[in-house]
Coordinates of C-alpha atoms and ligand atoms in Angstrom, one line a residue:
X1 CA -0.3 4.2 14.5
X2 CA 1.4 1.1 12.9
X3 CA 4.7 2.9 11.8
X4 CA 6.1 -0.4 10.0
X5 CA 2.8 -0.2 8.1
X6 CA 3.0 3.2 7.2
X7 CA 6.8 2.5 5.9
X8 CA 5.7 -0.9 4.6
X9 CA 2.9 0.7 1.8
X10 CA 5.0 4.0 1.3
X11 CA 7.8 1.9 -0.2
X12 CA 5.5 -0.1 -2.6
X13 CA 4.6 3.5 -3.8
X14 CA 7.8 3.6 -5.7
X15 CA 7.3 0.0 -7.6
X16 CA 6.3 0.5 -11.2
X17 CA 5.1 -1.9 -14.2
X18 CA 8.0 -3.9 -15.3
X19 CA 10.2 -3.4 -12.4
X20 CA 12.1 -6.8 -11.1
X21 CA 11.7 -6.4 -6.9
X22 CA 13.5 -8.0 -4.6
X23 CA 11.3 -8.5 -1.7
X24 CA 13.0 -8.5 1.6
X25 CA 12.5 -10.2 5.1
X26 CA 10.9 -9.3 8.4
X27 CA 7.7 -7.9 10.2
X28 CA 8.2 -4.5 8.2
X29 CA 8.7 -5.5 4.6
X30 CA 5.8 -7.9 5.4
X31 CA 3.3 -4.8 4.9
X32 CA 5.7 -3.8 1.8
X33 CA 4.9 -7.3 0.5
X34 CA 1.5 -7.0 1.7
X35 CA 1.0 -4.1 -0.2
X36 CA 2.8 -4.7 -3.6
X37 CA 0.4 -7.7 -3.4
X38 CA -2.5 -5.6 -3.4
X39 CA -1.6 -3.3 -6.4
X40 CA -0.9 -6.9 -8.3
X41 CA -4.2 -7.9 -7.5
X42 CA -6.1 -4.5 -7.8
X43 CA -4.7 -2.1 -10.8
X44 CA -3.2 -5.1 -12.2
X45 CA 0.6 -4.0 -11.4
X46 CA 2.6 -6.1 -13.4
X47 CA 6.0 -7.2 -11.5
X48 CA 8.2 -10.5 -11.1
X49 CA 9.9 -11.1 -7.2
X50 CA 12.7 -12.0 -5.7
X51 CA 12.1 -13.0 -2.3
X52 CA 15.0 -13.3 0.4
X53 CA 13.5 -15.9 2.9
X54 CA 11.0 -18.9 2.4
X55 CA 8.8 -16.7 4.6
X56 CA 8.3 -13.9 1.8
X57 CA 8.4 -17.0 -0.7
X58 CA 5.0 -18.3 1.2
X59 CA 3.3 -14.7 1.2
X60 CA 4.5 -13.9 -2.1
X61 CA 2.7 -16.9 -3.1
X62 CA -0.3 -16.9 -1.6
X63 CA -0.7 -13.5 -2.6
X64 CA -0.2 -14.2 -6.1
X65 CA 2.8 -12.1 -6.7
X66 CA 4.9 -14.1 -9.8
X67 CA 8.8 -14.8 -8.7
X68 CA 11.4 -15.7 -10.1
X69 CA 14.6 -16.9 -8.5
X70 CA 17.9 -14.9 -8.3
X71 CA 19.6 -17.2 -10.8
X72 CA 16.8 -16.4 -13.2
X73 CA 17.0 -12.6 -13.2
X74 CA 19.7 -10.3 -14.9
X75 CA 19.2 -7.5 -12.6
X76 CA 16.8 -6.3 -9.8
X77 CA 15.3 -2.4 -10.8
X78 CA 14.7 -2.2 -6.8
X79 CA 14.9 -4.0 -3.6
X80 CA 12.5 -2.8 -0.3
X81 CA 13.7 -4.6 2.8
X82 CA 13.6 -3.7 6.9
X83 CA 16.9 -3.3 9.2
X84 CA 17.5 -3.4 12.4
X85 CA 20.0 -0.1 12.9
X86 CA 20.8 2.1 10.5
X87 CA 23.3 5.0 11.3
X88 CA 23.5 8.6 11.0
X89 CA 25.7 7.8 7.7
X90 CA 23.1 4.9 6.7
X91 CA 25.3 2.4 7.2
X92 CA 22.9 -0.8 8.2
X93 CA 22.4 -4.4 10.5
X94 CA 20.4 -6.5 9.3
X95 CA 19.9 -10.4 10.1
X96 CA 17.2 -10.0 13.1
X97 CA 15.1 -12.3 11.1
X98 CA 18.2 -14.6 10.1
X99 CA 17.7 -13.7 6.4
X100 CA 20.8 -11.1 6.1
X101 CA 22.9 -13.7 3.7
X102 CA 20.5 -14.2 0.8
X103 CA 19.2 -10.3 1.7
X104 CA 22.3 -9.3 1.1
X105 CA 22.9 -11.4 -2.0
X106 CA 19.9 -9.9 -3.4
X107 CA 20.5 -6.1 -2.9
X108 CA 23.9 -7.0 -4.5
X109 CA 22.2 -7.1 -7.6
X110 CA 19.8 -4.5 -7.1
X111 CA 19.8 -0.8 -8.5
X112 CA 18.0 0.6 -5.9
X113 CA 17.6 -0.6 -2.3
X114 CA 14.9 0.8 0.1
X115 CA 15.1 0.3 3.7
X116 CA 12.1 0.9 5.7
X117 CA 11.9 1.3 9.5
X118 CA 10.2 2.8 12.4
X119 CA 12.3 5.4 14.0
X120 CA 13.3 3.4 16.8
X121 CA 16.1 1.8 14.3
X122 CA 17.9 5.4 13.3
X123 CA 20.8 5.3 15.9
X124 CA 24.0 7.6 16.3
X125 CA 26.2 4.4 15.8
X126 CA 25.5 1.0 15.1
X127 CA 26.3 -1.8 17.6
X128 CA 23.5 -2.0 20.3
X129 CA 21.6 -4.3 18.4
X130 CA 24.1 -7.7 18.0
X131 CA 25.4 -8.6 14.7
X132 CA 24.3 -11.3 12.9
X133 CA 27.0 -13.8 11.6
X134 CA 25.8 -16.7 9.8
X135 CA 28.3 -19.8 9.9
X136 CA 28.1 -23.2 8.6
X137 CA 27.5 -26.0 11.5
X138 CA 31.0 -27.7 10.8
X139 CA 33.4 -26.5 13.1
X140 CA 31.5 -23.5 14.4
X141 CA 32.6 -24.0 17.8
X142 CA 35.7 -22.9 16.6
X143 CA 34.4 -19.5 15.0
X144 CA 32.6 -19.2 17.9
X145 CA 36.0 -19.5 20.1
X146 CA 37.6 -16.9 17.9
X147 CA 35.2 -14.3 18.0
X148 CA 34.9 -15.1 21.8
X149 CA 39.2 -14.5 22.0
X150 CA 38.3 -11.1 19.9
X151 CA 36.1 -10.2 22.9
X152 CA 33.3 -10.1 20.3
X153 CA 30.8 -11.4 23.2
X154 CA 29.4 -14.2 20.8
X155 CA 26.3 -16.0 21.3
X156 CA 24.7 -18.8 18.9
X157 CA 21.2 -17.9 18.1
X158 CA 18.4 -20.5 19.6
X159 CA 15.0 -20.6 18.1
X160 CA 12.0 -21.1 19.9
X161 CA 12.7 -24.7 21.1
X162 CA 15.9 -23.4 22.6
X163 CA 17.5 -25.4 20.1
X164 CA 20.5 -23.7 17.6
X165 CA 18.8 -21.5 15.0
X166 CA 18.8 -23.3 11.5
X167 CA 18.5 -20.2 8.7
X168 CA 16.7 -21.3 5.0
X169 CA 20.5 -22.2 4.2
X170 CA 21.0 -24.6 7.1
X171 CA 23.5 -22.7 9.1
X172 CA 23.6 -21.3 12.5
X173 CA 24.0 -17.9 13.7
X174 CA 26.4 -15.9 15.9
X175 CA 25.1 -12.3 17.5
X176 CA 28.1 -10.8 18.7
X177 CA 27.3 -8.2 21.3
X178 CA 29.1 -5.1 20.7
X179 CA 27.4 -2.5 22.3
X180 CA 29.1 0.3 19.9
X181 CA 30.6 -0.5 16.3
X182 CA 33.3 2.3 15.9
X183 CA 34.8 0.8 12.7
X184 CA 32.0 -1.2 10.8
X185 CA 34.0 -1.5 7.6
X186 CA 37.0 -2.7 9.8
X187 CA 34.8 -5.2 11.6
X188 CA 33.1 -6.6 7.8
X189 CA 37.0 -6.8 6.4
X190 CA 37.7 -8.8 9.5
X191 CA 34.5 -11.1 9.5
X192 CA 35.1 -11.4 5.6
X193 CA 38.1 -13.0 6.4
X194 CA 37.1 -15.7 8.8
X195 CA 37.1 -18.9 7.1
X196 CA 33.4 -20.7 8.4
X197 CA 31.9 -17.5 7.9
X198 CA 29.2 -17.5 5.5
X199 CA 27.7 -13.5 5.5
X200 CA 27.7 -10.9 8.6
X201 CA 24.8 -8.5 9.1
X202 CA 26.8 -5.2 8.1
X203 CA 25.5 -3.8 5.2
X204 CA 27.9 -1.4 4.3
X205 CA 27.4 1.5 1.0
X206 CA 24.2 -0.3 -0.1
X207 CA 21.1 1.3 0.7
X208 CA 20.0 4.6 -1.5
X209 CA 16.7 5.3 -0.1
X210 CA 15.7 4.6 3.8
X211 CA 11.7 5.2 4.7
X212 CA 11.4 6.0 8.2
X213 CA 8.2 5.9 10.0
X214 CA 7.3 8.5 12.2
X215 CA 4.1 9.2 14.4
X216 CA 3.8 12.3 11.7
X217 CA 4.0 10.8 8.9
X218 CA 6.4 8.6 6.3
X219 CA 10.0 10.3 6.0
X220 CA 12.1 9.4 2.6
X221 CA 15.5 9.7 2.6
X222 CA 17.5 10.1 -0.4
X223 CA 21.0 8.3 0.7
X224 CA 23.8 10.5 -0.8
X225 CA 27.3 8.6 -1.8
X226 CA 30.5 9.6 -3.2
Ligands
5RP1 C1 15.8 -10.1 8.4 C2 16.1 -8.7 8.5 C3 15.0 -7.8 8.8 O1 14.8 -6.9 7.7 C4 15.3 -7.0 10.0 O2 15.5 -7.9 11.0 C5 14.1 -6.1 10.4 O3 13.0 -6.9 10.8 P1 11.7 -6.2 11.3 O4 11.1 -5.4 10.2 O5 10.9 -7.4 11.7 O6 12.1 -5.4 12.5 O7 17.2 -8.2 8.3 O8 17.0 -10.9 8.3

């Protein structure tokens, strides 16, 4: 069974007429697009996007979906995007695909954000998966060497040419290789604060609703915050 599938058509489910959608990133939320596309097309579902990649951008497009950039929209009714780890208190990484700074710019604005992942991405604690930080090119050698003195175990991201990864802003990435996050709110504060940074991969308080796909079926999660 194709769990990020069954996750990706589950979370159009909740899209209605009218709604503004951001449209998130990744081989997940390309079924979710995949599917909003077909409700467009089929019972004439009447929604503007807001992609977070020039990847969605170009299936959004050629499936007809209208968008509208973030600078054009007052608010967002709901965002549906993947993740890589989300953790027992749904605290998230995202940035696998590279697309965690304008992903997380858009479920800024959003009043609803829906994560959807196969079970594999439901973890205890986040950290095994390396954290995205997105820098800009100038000087990054020196972020690097910082996070490298934190004992961060940094590593720029290459694409498939084995070349430095160039994200849809024109900045490189950092993973940092944790192996366990104990203090993700700690480590964001402390990533905030480098100057070169552009956005980390912690999504922190953010999601209200995570999808997960199991072999049994689609479970929804209604996140809980205080
Ligand atoms: C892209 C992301 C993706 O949502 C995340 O990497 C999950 O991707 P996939 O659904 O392909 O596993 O954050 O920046």
């Amino acid at each position: 069974m194709n769990l990020k599938k069954m996750v990706g058509y589950k979370a159009a489910e909740f899209v209605r007429d009218g709604m503004t959608v951001g449209l998130g990133t990744g081989s997940t939320a390309y079924y979710m697009v995949e599917a909003i596309g077909k409700r467009v097309k089929e019972e004439g579902l009447s929604i503007v996007g807001v992609t977070t990649s020039h990847r969605t951008t170009d299936q959004a497009n050629e499936l007809g979906i209208p968008l509208k950039d973030l600078n054009e929209v007052e608010s967002i009714d709901i965002t549906i995007d993947g993740a890589d780890e989300i953790s027992d208190d749904f605290q998230g990484i995202k940035g696998g695909g590279a697309a965690h700074l304008f992903e997380k710019m858009v479920a800024n604005q959003s009043k609803e954000v829906i994560w959807i992942v196969d079970d594999s991405k439901m973890v205890t604690k986040l950290g095994k998966f390396p954290l995205p930080v997105e820098v800009v090119r100038f000087g990054c050698q020196q972020v690097y060497n910082l996070f490298d003195r934190e004992k961060l175990n940094p590593s720029f991201r290459l694409d498939d040419k084995g070349d430095r990864l160039v994200t849809d802003s024109g900045n490189y990435i950092i993973d940092l290789h944790l192996e366990v996050i104990e203090n993700p709110h700690e480590l964001a504060k402390m990533l905030d604060s480098v100057t070169g940074v552009v956005e980390h991969g912690l999504f922190l308080d953010c999601v209200t609703k995570v999808i997960v796909g199991r072999e049994d079926g689609p479970e929804v999660i209604d996140v809980k915050r205080n």
